[in-house]
PDB file of C-alpha atoms in Angstrom:
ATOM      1  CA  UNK A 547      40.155  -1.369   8.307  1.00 55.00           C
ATOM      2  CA  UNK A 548      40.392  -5.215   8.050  1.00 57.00           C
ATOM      3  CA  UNK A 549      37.978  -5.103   5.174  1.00 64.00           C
ATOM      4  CA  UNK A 550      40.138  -2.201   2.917  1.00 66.00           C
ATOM      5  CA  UNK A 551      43.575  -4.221   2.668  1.00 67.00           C
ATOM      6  CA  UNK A 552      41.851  -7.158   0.983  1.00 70.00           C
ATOM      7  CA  UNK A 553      39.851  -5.722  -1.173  1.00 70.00           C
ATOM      8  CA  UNK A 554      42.987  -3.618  -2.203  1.00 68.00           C
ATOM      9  CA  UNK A 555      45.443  -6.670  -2.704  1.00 70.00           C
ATOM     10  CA  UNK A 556      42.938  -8.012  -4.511  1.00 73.00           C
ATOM     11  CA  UNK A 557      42.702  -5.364  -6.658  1.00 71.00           C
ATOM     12  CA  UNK A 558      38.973  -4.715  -6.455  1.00 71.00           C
ATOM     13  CA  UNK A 559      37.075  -0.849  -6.441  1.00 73.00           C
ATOM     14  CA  UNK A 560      36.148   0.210  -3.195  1.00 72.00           C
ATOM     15  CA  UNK A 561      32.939   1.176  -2.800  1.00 78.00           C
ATOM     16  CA  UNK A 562      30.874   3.301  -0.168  1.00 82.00           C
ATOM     17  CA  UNK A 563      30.017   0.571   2.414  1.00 80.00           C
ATOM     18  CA  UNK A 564      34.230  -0.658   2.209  1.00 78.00           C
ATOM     19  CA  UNK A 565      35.059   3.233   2.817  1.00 82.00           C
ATOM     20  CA  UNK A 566      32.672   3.692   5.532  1.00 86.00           C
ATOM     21  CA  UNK A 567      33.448   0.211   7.427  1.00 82.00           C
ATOM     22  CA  UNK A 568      37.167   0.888   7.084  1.00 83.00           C
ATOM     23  CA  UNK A 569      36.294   4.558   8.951  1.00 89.00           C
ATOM     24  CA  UNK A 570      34.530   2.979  11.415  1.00 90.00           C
ATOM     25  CA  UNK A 571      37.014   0.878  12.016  1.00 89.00           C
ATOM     26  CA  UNK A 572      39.790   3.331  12.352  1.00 92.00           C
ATOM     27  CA  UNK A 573      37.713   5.784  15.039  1.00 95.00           C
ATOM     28  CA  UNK A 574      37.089   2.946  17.264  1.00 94.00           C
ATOM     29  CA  UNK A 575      40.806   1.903  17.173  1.00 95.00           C
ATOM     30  CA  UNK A 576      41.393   5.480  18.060  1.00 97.00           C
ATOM     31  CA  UNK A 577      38.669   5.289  20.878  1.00 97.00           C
ATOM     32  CA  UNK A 578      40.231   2.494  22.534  1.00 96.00           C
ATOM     33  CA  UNK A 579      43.513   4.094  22.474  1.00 97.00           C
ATOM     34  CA  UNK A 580      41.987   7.227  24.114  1.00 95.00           C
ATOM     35  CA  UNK A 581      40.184   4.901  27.035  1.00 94.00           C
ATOM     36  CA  UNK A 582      43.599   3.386  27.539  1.00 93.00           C
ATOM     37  CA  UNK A 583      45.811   6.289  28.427  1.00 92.00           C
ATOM     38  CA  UNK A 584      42.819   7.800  29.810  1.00 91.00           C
ATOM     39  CA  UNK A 585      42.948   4.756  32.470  1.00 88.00           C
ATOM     40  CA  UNK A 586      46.607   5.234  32.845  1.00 87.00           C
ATOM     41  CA  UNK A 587      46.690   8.645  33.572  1.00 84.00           C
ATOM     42  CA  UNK A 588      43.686   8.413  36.315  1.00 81.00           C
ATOM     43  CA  UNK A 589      46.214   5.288  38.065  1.00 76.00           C
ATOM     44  CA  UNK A 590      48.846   8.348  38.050  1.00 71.00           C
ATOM     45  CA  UNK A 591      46.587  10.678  39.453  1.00 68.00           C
ATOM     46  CA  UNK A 592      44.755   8.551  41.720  1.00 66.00           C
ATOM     47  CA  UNK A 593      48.138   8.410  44.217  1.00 67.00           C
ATOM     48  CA  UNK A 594      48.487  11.822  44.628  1.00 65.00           C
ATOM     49  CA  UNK A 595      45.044  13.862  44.049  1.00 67.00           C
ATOM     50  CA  UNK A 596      45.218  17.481  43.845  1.00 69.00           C
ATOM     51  CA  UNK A 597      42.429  19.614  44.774  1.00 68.00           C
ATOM     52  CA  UNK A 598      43.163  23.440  44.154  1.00 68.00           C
ATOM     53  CA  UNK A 599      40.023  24.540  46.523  1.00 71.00           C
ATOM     54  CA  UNK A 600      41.796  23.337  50.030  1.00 69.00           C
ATOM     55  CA  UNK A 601      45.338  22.478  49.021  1.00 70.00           C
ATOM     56  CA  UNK A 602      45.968  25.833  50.017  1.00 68.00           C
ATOM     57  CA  UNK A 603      44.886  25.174  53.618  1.00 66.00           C
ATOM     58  CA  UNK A 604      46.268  21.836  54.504  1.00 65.00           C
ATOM     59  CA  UNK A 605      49.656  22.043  52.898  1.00 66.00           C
ATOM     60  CA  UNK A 606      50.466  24.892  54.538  1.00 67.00           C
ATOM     61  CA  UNK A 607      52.262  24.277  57.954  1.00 69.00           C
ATOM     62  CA  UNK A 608      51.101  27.626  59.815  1.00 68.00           C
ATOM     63  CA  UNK A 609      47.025  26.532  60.144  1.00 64.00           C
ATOM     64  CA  UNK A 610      48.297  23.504  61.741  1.00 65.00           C
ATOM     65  CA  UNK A 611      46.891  22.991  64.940  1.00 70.00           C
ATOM     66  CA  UNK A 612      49.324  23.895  67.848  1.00 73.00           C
ATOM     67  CA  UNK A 613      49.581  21.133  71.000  1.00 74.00           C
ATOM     68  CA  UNK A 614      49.831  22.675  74.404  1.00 72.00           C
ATOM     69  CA  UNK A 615      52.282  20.596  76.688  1.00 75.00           C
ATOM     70  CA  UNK A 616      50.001  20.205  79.360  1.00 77.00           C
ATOM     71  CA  UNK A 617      47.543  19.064  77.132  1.00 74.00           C
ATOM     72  CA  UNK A 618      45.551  15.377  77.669  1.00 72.00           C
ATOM     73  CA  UNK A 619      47.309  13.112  74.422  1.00 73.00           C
ATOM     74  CA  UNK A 620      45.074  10.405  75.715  1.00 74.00           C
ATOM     75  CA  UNK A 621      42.804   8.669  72.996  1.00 72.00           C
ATOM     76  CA  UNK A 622      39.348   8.087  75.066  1.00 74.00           C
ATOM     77  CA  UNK A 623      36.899   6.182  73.381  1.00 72.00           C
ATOM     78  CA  UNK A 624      33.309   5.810  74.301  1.00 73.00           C
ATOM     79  CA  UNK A 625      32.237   2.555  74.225  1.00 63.00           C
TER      80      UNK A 625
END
């Protein structure tokens, strides 16, 4: 792209290589845009990760695993 405004102010024909440069130019201007709200959305979607395949398990409240009151709440380690 930064060759195609010159050579138009200046009034010149643009040839094959000025077309192609100038298209070459615009897709990787495009690809960087792309990598950049690509990076933005994974910082989104990093904090809260969804995965379909065992959401449905540990979101749910009723497979939670039930404490008996006379149960040991101690926190032995092995040493």
């Amino acid at each position: 792209m930064a060759n195609i405004f010159p050579t138009l102010m200046a009034g010149e024909t643009l040839d094959m290589s000025v077309m192609q440069n100038g298209f070459v130019s615009f897709i990787g201007v495009i690809l960087a845009v792309c990598v950049l709200l690509n990076l933005l959305f994974n910082k989104v979607t990093a904090k809260d990760p969804k995965d379909k395949k065992t959401d449905w398990f540990f979101q749910e409240e009723k497979y939670d695993r039930k404490l008996d009151e006379r149960a040991d709440k101690n926190q032995y380690r092995n040493y």
